[in-house]
Amino acid sequence: MRVGVLTGGGDCPGLNAVIRAVVRRGVKEFGFEFIGFRDGWKGPLEGVTTELGIAQVRGILPRGGTILGSSRTNPFKVEGGVEQIKANLAEAGVDALVAIGGEDTLGVATKLAELGVDVVGVPKTIDNDLSATDFTFGFDTAVNIAMEAIDRLHTTAESHHRVLVVEVMGRHAGWIALHAGMAGGANVVLIPEQPFDIGRVCDFVEERFKSQYAPIIVVSEGAVPVEGGDMTLVSGEQDAFGHVRLGGIGDRIAGEIEQRTGKESRAVVLGHVQRGGTPTAFDRWLATRFGLHAIAAVADGDFGTMMALRGADIVRVPLKEGTGELKLVSPEEYAEAAVFFG
Amino acid sequence: MRVGVLTGGGDCPGLNAVIRAVVRRGVKEFGFEFIGFRDGWKGPLEGVTTELGIAQVRGILPRGGTILGSSRTNPFKVEGGVEQIKANLAEAGVDALVAIGGEDTLGVATKLAELGVDVVGVPKTIDNDLSATDFTFGFDTAVNIAMEAIDRLHTTAESHHRVLVVEVMGRHAGWIALHAGMAGGANVVLIPEQPFDIGRVCDFVEERFKSQYAPIIVVSEGAVPVEGGDMTLVSGEQDAFGHVRLGGIGDRIAGEIEQRTGKESRAVVLGHVQRGGTPTAFDRWLATRFGLHAIAAVADGDFGTMMALRGADIVRVPLKEGTGELKLVSPEEYAEAAVFFG
Amino acid sequence: MRVGVLTGGGDCPGLNAVIRAVVRRGVKEFGFEFIGFRDGWKGPLEGVTTELGIAQVRGILPRGGTILGSSRTNPFKVEGGVEQIKANLAEAGVDALVAIGGEDTLGVATKLAELGVDVVGVPKTIDNDLSATDFTFGFDTAVNIAMEAIDRLHTTAESHHRVLVVEVMGRHAGWIALHAGMAGGANVVLIPEQPFDIGRVCDFVEERFKSQYAPIIVVSEGAVPVEGGDMTLVSGEQDAFGHVRLGGIGDRIAGEIEQRTGKESRAVVLGHVQRGGTPTAFDRWLATRFGLHAIAAVADGDFGTMMALRGADIVRVPLKEGTGELKLVSPEEYAEAAVFFG
Amino acid sequence: MRVGVLTGGGDCPGLNAVIRAVVRRGVKEFGFEFIGFRDGWKGPLEGVTTELGIAQVRGILPRGGTILGSSRTNPFKVEGGVEQIKANLAEAGVDALVAIGGEDTLGVATKLAELGVDVVGVPKTIDNDLSATDFTFGFDTAVNIAMEAIDRLHTTAESHHRVLVVEVMGRHAGWIALHAGMAGGANVVLIPEQPFDIGRVCDFVEERFKSQYAPIIVVSEGAVPVEGGDMTLVSGEQDAFGHVRLGGIGDRIAGEIEQRTGKESRAVVLGHVQRGGTPTAFDRWLATRFGLHAIAAVADGDFGTMMALRGADIVRVPLKEGTGELKLVSPEEYAEAAVFFG
């Protein structure tokens, strides 16, 4: 049997661990051959492959990124894309695919499976916002990096009269902010699921200063003010990419706090630092087990499935189910943590 | 309501995070008062208490150890111990207890609960060998420390012709060895659940050298040779504590490999480094949530329970159930990982 | 003998290590008594003291910040300030002072020494821009934190087509940017000593993309464009503190690169993360030795001096000399590193 | 010009950083060509070479070990070795050599230089025991790893009644033990330069327990008891390599303390963990600058020299001088630190 492997979407620590586990078990236990497709779905679409075997996966376990490259190419947006993929798979003699990626990459996998391509999925999202699995790999690494930054900021919070705003990843879901804030002992956590009232944030800031400690505020990049919440000072302009470059939400909140409370405020923007570099033990373990089980699903002919963590076990769920729904922070979970926030 | 808190057994990163969460939520949400008992069950037994409130738990989240001290005192082994505890609780005006500890500490809690003491338990074992919960706090920290050591040893394994043996914690269960070995890319993992054959280990060592890389062997402190397996070289002597001081299992295996294969071998013994210092984000999050839910159980009057992680949720299980059975590495899980070992 | 100790200026990992060493040696070797002054020169000015002895310095070695607090109070800007200090020192029975701080704090110490106050100085600047000493403590910690961030960003640089701009500390001197950039393998380093031409930076960015790697640019917060260099897109506005809040130099450069090259660009702003938390071994060693030698200088009656590192030795230099001149990155040192930049 | 590069002796974080800097500057500034010799002096002796250019040094800066391999081969112990080397260099068209290594490797370089080989040396010893230079690379990494272990052990020292003995590297010189012990706040440091009296160590242990903290003892692997100091309990046996396998000095001291004081004692043996893995910022900076200056020395034709750190500057010293004398911890430096030890 000849198995193709690809990785799609954004960087996520653990991708290489999945690839390594798929190949090691595939070769040693099932006697499979492997071929790598470059840059996500672009690889099978354009027929760009790379050698993949025991030698290629040696030493990659602790490394960030993906040896197969990645992209956001969607073959369903390319005319005749699906046929091209089928033709390229046939030409390369590929019997089955292991696709590692997030909502978009697995969404493509789901549709291809329905169209008869033998594919098994491994979920990947650093934001941990996939309802099918308890946790996704990459998330634990991101949370630890953010937590270590918050740990260091406590020194300043204790000694100085500065408000510190830490902006972390999370466009739609506040998991990184919630976990890092909880683990780091932050005083306020603002997440996309719960629009914030800047006035109440500022009230808290002033309250906090009475206790001699300056507040540390953790904010998801996707957090938004409540409707009508005035964030007028720091509007910024759109740049060439449509970014409001001079005003990530962290920076905007810091500016607003200064303006309203007169307390000096600084933003820390960790950005891509959270998604690069070596994975934590948890992420390496989870990614490795996802890989081991994905190739077993291939061996079983159990296509159209993806791997999921349930408790300490890896289970197979239908691909469709896995990509259907975002897992958001519930009001209860947010409230539970709020005993520390303020 | 007045709640007593105690921590028992060995060190485990996250104990302070539990205490902090219990107190913060107890005070802020339920309006409880708290009192700390010193050194595990010794505290209530001898009536040694310490102040415990918001001020005492400030800043302890990232710190290893326990601000309440610990011991292995068992009141059931002291004549009249239970009566003394009841009297001391009454005198201190304590309505309920939160007991944080492992098998022994919670075993006492279980019996006391049956004797009418209102107690809620929080499980603690760095070895992760508790069947009631998916994971225990402290484990993730230990695994990360061991993994980082293995990461560094790969440099030597690549450049030199030395066998490296890493001894990690785990008296009865091989979880730390298995996870750290898997995350670190070790070549052999030896665990208590599966007695090892030193001859086969040496065969592997010689095989491995043919591929130009020296092997890294991870071994649980509780791993044992198969019956009849000759480990005669390195017998050691018992010291004053009954330790076979000059022959932890790691050191003994290293000696045996040298003797049999003629390959230079070195042992790394991480010891208490694995259980001290600041917890990882996962352990802080888990410990914090255990604490938040434990005090809610107190508020609900749901005594005789202990907290457990199931998936990403915290649930309450009967104390008795939580301490009944060791969770061991199953043959299937060990086999699954073995695709990397050798 | 009774010795007062104070710390002034901004946070710097290692301050507590100095205090601990001063007190330990002072008590154990010289039999001195100690008293702490709170918040830099504000302490002696307003007579705010705190107990300081072996008990107070226990466990503080690994901790960031300063147990004595800090401020930027300058008694020479307060009418009658010097007399007040002399009176307060006399009243507290203080025979000598150890002042730990940067240019401003030691500048005050220098003048007080000329006015007859018995003071010994310990230099502190995270920016490493003091000409009297080979290195200052805090600098190594900051460089390591910045380097670790850059290490992680390489993952993204390898996989994606994004320009990454890392803004690090350094208002007047580029030491942190230069060392972190060199240690992290950055592709461009921009420092205050060498005004940069944004056009040339963009040329390099485009050149770099041809080699399939995206560039990582490290920039000191105090870096400035060459005169006439157009940075018009991202002007920002002054906020309440006179900060150009929406346009730290890192963010501004990222915006300008996007605008000019059409390549997506992101800024990472580490901010106070660089100056908080536990110090590295080098900083603990240097701070400890500064402290040990400072109290020996007090014991010798060698006042008006400050400690300096020369090679691996601690020497005493006149206070005046120590604070006279900024140590900047020379054109030769910058050129030497440039073999990696581009 | 065609330059050969080799690395000899034991692992040391920073070797790859030197190679990278030599090649980058050599190619970009001087237009040199490079060739790598494998496994130290074995490479030129046996004519084993490997390609070395910009492509080969990409991405190696953060990696431990050496891409060129290493060995302890001494061509002066091989009949006709020197002639063979000269012949192989001539055949490979090599005009000059950069030799990176410790006492032995540079000792060979020194003799070859006298015999007319054009060679420049870069010193390497993780033990920091070279008198010609203020610091060597690798040392800072080792000290940080040992310090982090000690940091974690403090948790146990605070909570329990166990003596912890940490064995660190250092056969002849106690620099790692001294710096790590000082930075980690150890209570006793035992170094090769100062034979220890186990009786006094035990006295201290008992004294320390009165203060409620258990002691942490750091010991160099090369530390020895004073003559007549009885260490009879834990004699161990020699194994096949002549190692006293069951009795590294750390383990032996732990056993002796248990026997004499009745206090439970544990040893932590970090071993090769200290010399593997990614280098610290200081070591990357120092190694990089050594490399930059070594190739400049080649360009200048300044052969027979080696690089040394003096203050913050890199200087050239005669090879002979650099390898002449061990730099040991002086009695004064040891005494200075002793204010913390007990």
Short mmCIF file of C-alpha atoms in Angstrom, two decimals, chain D:
data_model
loop_
_atom_site.label_atom_id
_atom_site.label_comp_id
_atom_site.label_asym_id
_atom_site.label_seq_id
_atom_site.Cartn_x
_atom_site.Cartn_y
_atom_site.Cartn_z
CA MET D 1 41.92 30.36 -0.54
CA ARG D 2 40.65 27.03 0.66
CA VAL D 3 40.17 26.53 4.37
CA GLY D 4 39.62 23.27 6.26
CA VAL D 5 37.60 23.19 9.46
CA LEU D 6 37.52 20.51 12.16
CA THR D 7 36.13 20.01 15.68
CA GLY D 8 37.74 17.73 18.28
CA GLY D 9 37.11 16.48 21.80
CA GLY D 10 33.88 16.24 23.81
CA ASP D 11 30.51 17.78 23.01
CA CYS D 12 30.06 21.43 23.79
CA PRO D 13 27.10 23.67 22.95
CA GLY D 14 28.32 26.31 20.50
CA LEU D 15 30.51 24.24 18.17
CA ASN D 16 28.07 24.67 15.30
CA ALA D 17 27.87 28.40 15.95
CA VAL D 18 31.65 28.64 15.46
CA ILE D 19 31.54 26.65 12.22
CA ARG D 20 28.70 28.79 10.88
CA ALA D 21 30.46 32.06 11.66
CA VAL D 22 33.75 30.88 10.14
CA VAL D 23 32.02 29.87 6.92
CA ARG D 24 29.65 32.85 6.64
CA ARG D 25 32.34 35.46 7.05
CA GLY D 26 34.88 33.46 5.07
CA VAL D 27 32.58 33.20 2.07
CA LYS D 28 30.86 36.56 2.21
CA GLU D 29 33.71 38.85 3.25
CA PHE D 30 36.85 37.05 2.09
CA GLY D 31 35.60 34.89 -0.75
CA PHE D 32 37.14 31.73 0.72
CA GLU D 33 36.18 28.17 -0.06
CA PHE D 34 35.71 25.64 2.71
CA ILE D 35 36.03 21.95 3.30
CA GLY D 36 34.99 20.11 6.45
CA PHE D 37 37.16 17.41 8.03
CA ARG D 38 35.21 14.71 9.84
CA ASP D 39 35.75 13.66 13.45
CA GLY D 40 38.54 15.93 14.65
CA TRP D 41 42.12 15.13 13.65
CA LYS D 42 40.93 11.82 12.29
CA GLY D 43 39.57 13.73 9.30
CA PRO D 44 42.86 15.16 7.98
CA LEU D 45 44.72 12.06 9.13
CA GLU D 46 42.57 9.72 7.08
CA GLY D 47 41.51 12.23 4.47
CA VAL D 48 37.81 12.05 5.35
CA THR D 49 36.16 15.27 4.23
CA THR D 50 32.66 16.66 3.84
CA GLU D 51 31.18 19.53 1.88
CA LEU D 52 31.08 22.80 3.80
CA GLY D 53 29.50 26.02 2.57
CA ILE D 54 26.66 28.48 3.20
CA ALA D 55 24.06 25.76 2.58
CA GLN D 56 25.61 23.37 5.09
CA VAL D 57 25.68 25.94 7.91
CA ARG D 58 22.10 27.13 7.47
CA GLY D 59 19.99 26.51 10.55
CA ILE D 60 22.78 25.02 12.69
CA LEU D 61 23.22 27.99 15.06
CA PRO D 62 20.79 26.75 17.74
CA ARG D 63 21.77 23.11 17.51
CA GLY D 64 23.99 21.27 19.97
CA GLY D 65 26.75 18.92 18.91
CA THR D 66 28.83 19.44 15.78
CA ILE D 67 27.91 18.84 12.16
CA LEU D 68 31.52 17.82 11.54
CA GLY D 69 31.61 15.05 14.12
CA SER D 70 34.37 14.72 16.67
CA SER D 71 36.96 12.32 18.04
CA ARG D 72 39.96 12.20 20.34
CA THR D 73 42.35 10.98 17.64
CA ASN D 74 45.90 12.26 18.14
CA PRO D 75 47.99 12.12 14.93
CA PHE D 76 51.19 12.35 16.97
CA LYS D 77 50.39 8.95 18.40
CA VAL D 78 50.07 7.48 14.92
CA GLU D 79 53.26 6.57 13.11
CA GLY D 80 53.77 8.91 10.21
CA GLY D 81 50.65 10.75 11.26
CA VAL D 82 51.98 14.22 10.65
CA GLU D 83 53.22 13.40 7.17
CA GLN D 84 49.87 11.85 6.34
CA ILE D 85 48.07 14.99 7.45
CA LYS D 86 50.33 17.19 5.38
CA ALA D 87 49.82 14.96 2.37
CA ASN D 88 46.04 14.92 2.81
CA LEU D 89 45.88 18.70 3.22
CA ALA D 90 47.92 19.14 0.08
CA GLU D 91 45.79 16.70 -1.85
CA ALA D 92 42.58 18.44 -0.75
CA GLY D 93 44.12 21.76 -1.76
CA VAL D 94 43.74 23.13 1.75
CA ASP D 95 45.73 26.29 2.44
CA ALA D 96 44.81 26.76 6.08
CA LEU D 97 43.03 25.04 8.95
CA VAL D 98 40.65 26.26 11.63
CA ALA D 99 40.80 23.79 14.53
CA ILE D 100 38.13 24.02 17.21
CA GLY D 101 38.76 22.03 20.34
CA GLY D 102 40.12 21.71 23.84
CA GLU D 103 43.53 21.14 25.32
CA ASP D 104 44.24 17.98 23.31
CA THR D 105 42.93 19.20 19.95
CA LEU D 106 44.72 22.53 20.27
CA GLY D 107 47.83 20.80 21.59
CA VAL D 108 48.02 18.97 18.27
CA ALA D 109 47.36 22.25 16.47
CA THR D 110 50.22 23.87 18.36
CA LYS D 111 52.69 21.21 17.32
CA LEU D 112 51.47 21.17 13.72
CA ALA D 113 51.85 24.95 13.57
CA GLU D 114 55.44 24.53 14.67
CA LEU D 115 55.88 22.02 11.86
CA GLY D 116 54.66 24.50 9.28
CA VAL D 117 50.94 23.83 9.02
CA ASP D 118 48.93 27.07 8.75
CA VAL D 119 46.43 26.70 11.54
CA VAL D 120 44.26 28.98 13.67
CA GLY D 121 42.65 27.66 16.88
CA VAL D 122 39.34 28.22 18.63
CA PRO D 123 39.31 27.09 22.27
CA LYS D 124 36.54 24.83 23.54
CA THR D 125 36.04 23.50 27.01
CA ILE D 126 32.78 23.23 28.81
CA ASP D 127 34.72 23.23 32.09
CA ASN D 128 35.94 26.83 31.52
CA ASP D 129 39.39 25.86 32.76
CA LEU D 130 41.52 27.57 30.14
CA SER D 131 43.71 30.34 31.46
CA ALA D 132 44.04 32.24 28.18
CA THR D 133 40.40 33.35 27.97
CA ASP D 134 37.93 34.89 30.41
CA PHE D 135 35.24 32.38 29.43
CA THR D 136 34.81 29.51 27.01
CA PHE D 137 31.56 28.72 25.19
CA GLY D 138 29.46 25.82 26.46
CA PHE D 139 30.20 26.73 30.05
CA ASP D 140 27.28 29.16 30.36
CA THR D 141 24.87 26.55 29.00
CA ALA D 142 26.09 23.91 31.44
CA VAL D 143 25.82 26.30 34.38
CA ASN D 144 22.26 27.29 33.44
CA ILE D 145 21.14 23.68 33.16
CA ALA D 146 22.64 22.83 36.54
CA MET D 147 21.15 25.97 38.07
CA GLU D 148 17.67 25.17 36.80
CA ALA D 149 17.93 21.73 38.39
CA ILE D 150 18.98 23.30 41.69
CA ASP D 151 16.12 25.80 41.45
CA ARG D 152 13.67 22.92 41.25
CA LEU D 153 15.31 21.03 44.09
CA HIS D 154 14.74 23.94 46.47
CA THR D 155 11.06 22.98 46.53
CA THR D 156 11.96 19.63 48.01
CA ALA D 157 14.56 21.11 50.31
CA GLU D 158 11.88 23.38 51.76
CA SER D 159 9.26 20.71 52.26
CA HIS D 160 11.15 17.60 53.19
CA HIS D 161 13.88 16.26 55.29
CA ARG D 162 16.09 14.97 52.55
CA VAL D 163 19.64 15.89 51.71
CA LEU D 164 20.08 16.47 47.98
CA VAL D 165 23.44 16.01 46.31
CA VAL D 166 23.82 17.36 42.76
CA GLU D 167 26.78 16.07 40.79
CA VAL D 168 27.90 18.37 37.99
CA MET D 169 30.71 18.29 35.44
CA GLY D 170 34.25 19.37 36.19
CA ARG D 171 37.09 16.86 36.36
CA HIS D 172 39.91 19.19 37.27
CA ALA D 173 38.25 22.54 37.87
CA GLY D 174 35.21 23.48 39.93
CA TRP D 175 33.88 26.33 37.78
CA ILE D 176 30.56 24.71 36.89
CA ALA D 177 29.93 23.68 40.49
CA LEU D 178 30.92 27.09 41.81
CA HIS D 179 28.86 29.14 39.37
CA ALA D 180 25.82 26.84 39.41
CA GLY D 181 25.98 26.56 43.19
CA MET D 182 26.24 30.32 43.56
CA ALA D 183 23.49 31.01 41.04
CA GLY D 184 21.23 28.30 42.43
CA GLY D 185 21.73 29.16 46.08
CA ALA D 186 23.30 25.84 47.06
CA ASN D 187 24.40 25.35 50.63
CA VAL D 188 27.65 23.49 50.06
CA VAL D 189 29.88 23.39 46.98
CA LEU D 190 32.64 20.81 46.70
CA ILE D 191 35.27 21.26 43.99
CA PRO D 192 38.38 19.41 42.83
CA GLU D 193 40.67 22.24 43.88
CA GLN D 194 39.73 21.88 47.55
CA PRO D 195 39.64 18.30 48.90
CA PHE D 196 36.64 18.00 51.19
CA ASP D 197 36.28 16.60 54.68
CA ILE D 198 33.15 14.44 54.72
CA GLY D 199 32.93 14.86 58.47
CA ARG D 200 32.62 18.62 58.11
CA VAL D 201 30.07 18.20 55.36
CA CYS D 202 28.01 16.02 57.71
CA ASP D 203 28.38 18.53 60.52
CA PHE D 204 26.96 21.13 58.22
CA VAL D 205 24.11 18.88 57.19
CA GLU D 206 23.09 18.45 60.80
CA GLU D 207 23.43 22.14 61.50
CA ARG D 208 21.30 22.97 58.50
CA PHE D 209 18.42 20.76 59.55
CA LYS D 210 18.01 22.84 62.69
CA SER D 211 16.91 25.73 60.46
CA GLN D 212 14.13 23.61 58.93
CA TYR D 213 15.62 23.59 55.47
CA ALA D 214 17.30 20.54 54.05
CA PRO D 215 20.68 21.20 52.46
CA ILE D 216 21.50 21.13 48.75
CA ILE D 217 25.08 20.07 48.06
CA VAL D 218 26.68 20.65 44.66
CA VAL D 219 29.73 18.56 43.86
CA SER D 220 32.06 18.51 40.85
CA GLU D 221 32.51 15.05 39.39
CA GLY D 222 36.24 15.45 40.09
CA ALA D 223 35.93 16.43 43.76
CA VAL D 224 37.98 14.26 46.12
CA PRO D 225 37.98 13.68 49.86
CA VAL D 226 40.94 14.94 51.89
CA GLU D 227 43.58 12.36 52.44
CA GLY D 228 42.59 10.08 55.24
CA GLY D 229 38.96 11.16 54.84
CA ASP D 230 37.03 7.98 55.36
CA MET D 231 34.66 7.20 52.51
CA THR D 232 34.63 3.49 53.14
CA LEU D 233 30.98 2.61 52.84
CA VAL D 234 30.61 3.14 49.18
CA SER D 235 33.63 1.78 47.53
CA GLY D 236 32.05 0.35 44.38
CA GLU D 237 33.88 -1.76 41.89
CA GLN D 238 35.63 -0.94 38.68
CA ASP D 239 33.70 -1.88 35.61
CA ALA D 240 34.97 -2.76 32.17
CA PHE D 241 35.98 0.84 31.48
CA GLY D 242 37.66 1.34 34.81
CA HIS D 243 34.67 3.38 35.99
CA VAL D 244 33.71 3.09 39.57
CA ARG D 245 30.23 2.67 38.18
CA LEU D 246 28.31 2.33 41.40
CA GLY D 247 29.73 5.30 43.03
CA GLY D 248 29.97 8.52 41.13
CA ILE D 249 31.14 10.97 43.75
CA GLY D 250 27.60 12.38 44.14
CA ASP D 251 26.15 9.00 44.93
CA ARG D 252 29.01 8.15 47.24
CA ILE D 253 28.61 11.35 49.23
CA ALA D 254 24.85 10.79 49.50
CA GLY D 255 25.47 7.30 50.85
CA GLU D 256 28.07 8.50 53.31
CA ILE D 257 25.80 11.24 54.63
CA GLU D 258 22.96 8.77 55.20
CA GLN D 259 25.28 6.42 57.00
CA ARG D 260 26.78 9.07 59.25
CA THR D 261 23.86 11.39 59.96
CA GLY D 262 20.87 9.09 59.54
CA LYS D 263 19.33 11.70 57.23
CA GLU D 264 17.87 10.39 54.00
CA SER D 265 19.99 11.56 51.08
CA ARG D 266 19.50 11.46 47.31
CA ALA D 267 21.82 12.12 44.41
CA VAL D 268 20.94 13.86 41.16
CA VAL D 269 23.37 13.10 38.34
CA LEU D 270 22.88 15.41 35.36
CA GLY D 271 25.64 13.91 33.27
CA HIS D 272 25.51 14.57 29.55
CA VAL D 273 22.36 16.66 29.90
CA GLN D 274 24.76 19.48 30.73
CA ARG D 275 26.64 19.31 27.44
CA GLY D 276 23.89 18.67 24.92
CA GLY D 277 21.16 20.68 23.35
CA THR D 278 20.79 24.27 22.34
CA PRO D 279 23.32 26.84 23.63
CA THR D 280 22.41 29.90 25.68
CA ALA D 281 22.61 33.36 24.14
CA PHE D 282 25.98 34.00 25.76
CA ASP D 283 27.45 30.83 24.32
CA ARG D 284 26.05 31.50 20.86
CA TRP D 285 27.40 35.03 20.95
CA LEU D 286 30.84 33.96 22.19
CA ALA D 287 31.09 31.03 19.78
CA THR D 288 29.96 33.20 16.88
CA ARG D 289 32.49 35.89 17.67
CA PHE D 290 35.28 33.33 18.07
CA GLY D 291 34.40 32.08 14.59
CA LEU D 292 34.25 35.55 13.05
CA HIS D 293 37.66 36.43 14.47
CA ALA D 294 39.27 33.09 13.68
CA ILE D 295 38.59 33.42 9.98
CA ALA D 296 39.81 37.02 10.07
CA ALA D 297 43.05 35.69 11.55
CA VAL D 298 43.26 33.28 8.62
CA ALA D 299 42.66 36.16 6.23
CA ASP D 300 45.42 38.12 7.95
CA GLY D 301 47.78 35.14 7.74
CA ASP D 302 48.09 35.30 11.51
CA PHE D 303 48.64 31.57 12.00
CA GLY D 304 49.66 29.80 15.17
CA THR D 305 47.17 31.86 17.12
CA MET D 306 43.96 31.09 18.93
CA MET D 307 41.02 33.27 19.89
CA ALA D 308 40.38 34.41 23.47
CA LEU D 309 37.77 36.53 25.23
CA ARG D 310 39.13 39.46 27.22
CA GLY D 311 36.37 41.54 28.72
CA ALA D 312 33.92 41.98 25.85
CA ASP D 313 36.64 41.78 23.19
CA ILE D 314 38.01 38.90 21.18
CA VAL D 315 41.81 38.88 20.97
CA ARG D 316 44.39 36.59 19.41
CA VAL D 317 46.92 34.81 21.61
CA PRO D 318 49.67 32.36 20.64
CA LEU D 319 48.33 28.81 20.49
CA LYS D 320 51.05 27.64 22.82
CA GLU D 321 49.99 30.06 25.51
CA GLY D 322 46.37 29.13 25.23
CA THR D 323 46.83 25.49 26.03
CA GLY D 324 49.60 25.78 28.55
CA GLU D 325 47.88 26.05 31.84
CA LEU D 326 44.65 25.05 33.55
CA LYS D 327 42.63 27.88 35.08
CA LEU D 328 41.55 26.70 38.53
CA VAL D 329 39.27 28.20 41.14
CA SER D 330 41.54 30.13 43.46
CA PRO D 331 41.24 29.80 47.23
CA GLU D 332 40.10 33.44 47.32
CA GLU D 333 37.27 32.91 44.89
CA TYR D 334 36.15 29.82 46.73
CA ALA D 335 36.27 31.66 50.04
CA GLU D 336 34.30 34.55 48.56
CA ALA D 337 31.42 32.26 47.68
CA ALA D 338 31.60 30.43 50.99
CA VAL D 339 29.55 33.13 52.68
CA PHE D 340 26.54 31.37 51.14
CA PHE D 341 27.71 27.86 51.84
CA GLY D 342 26.58 26.99 55.28
#
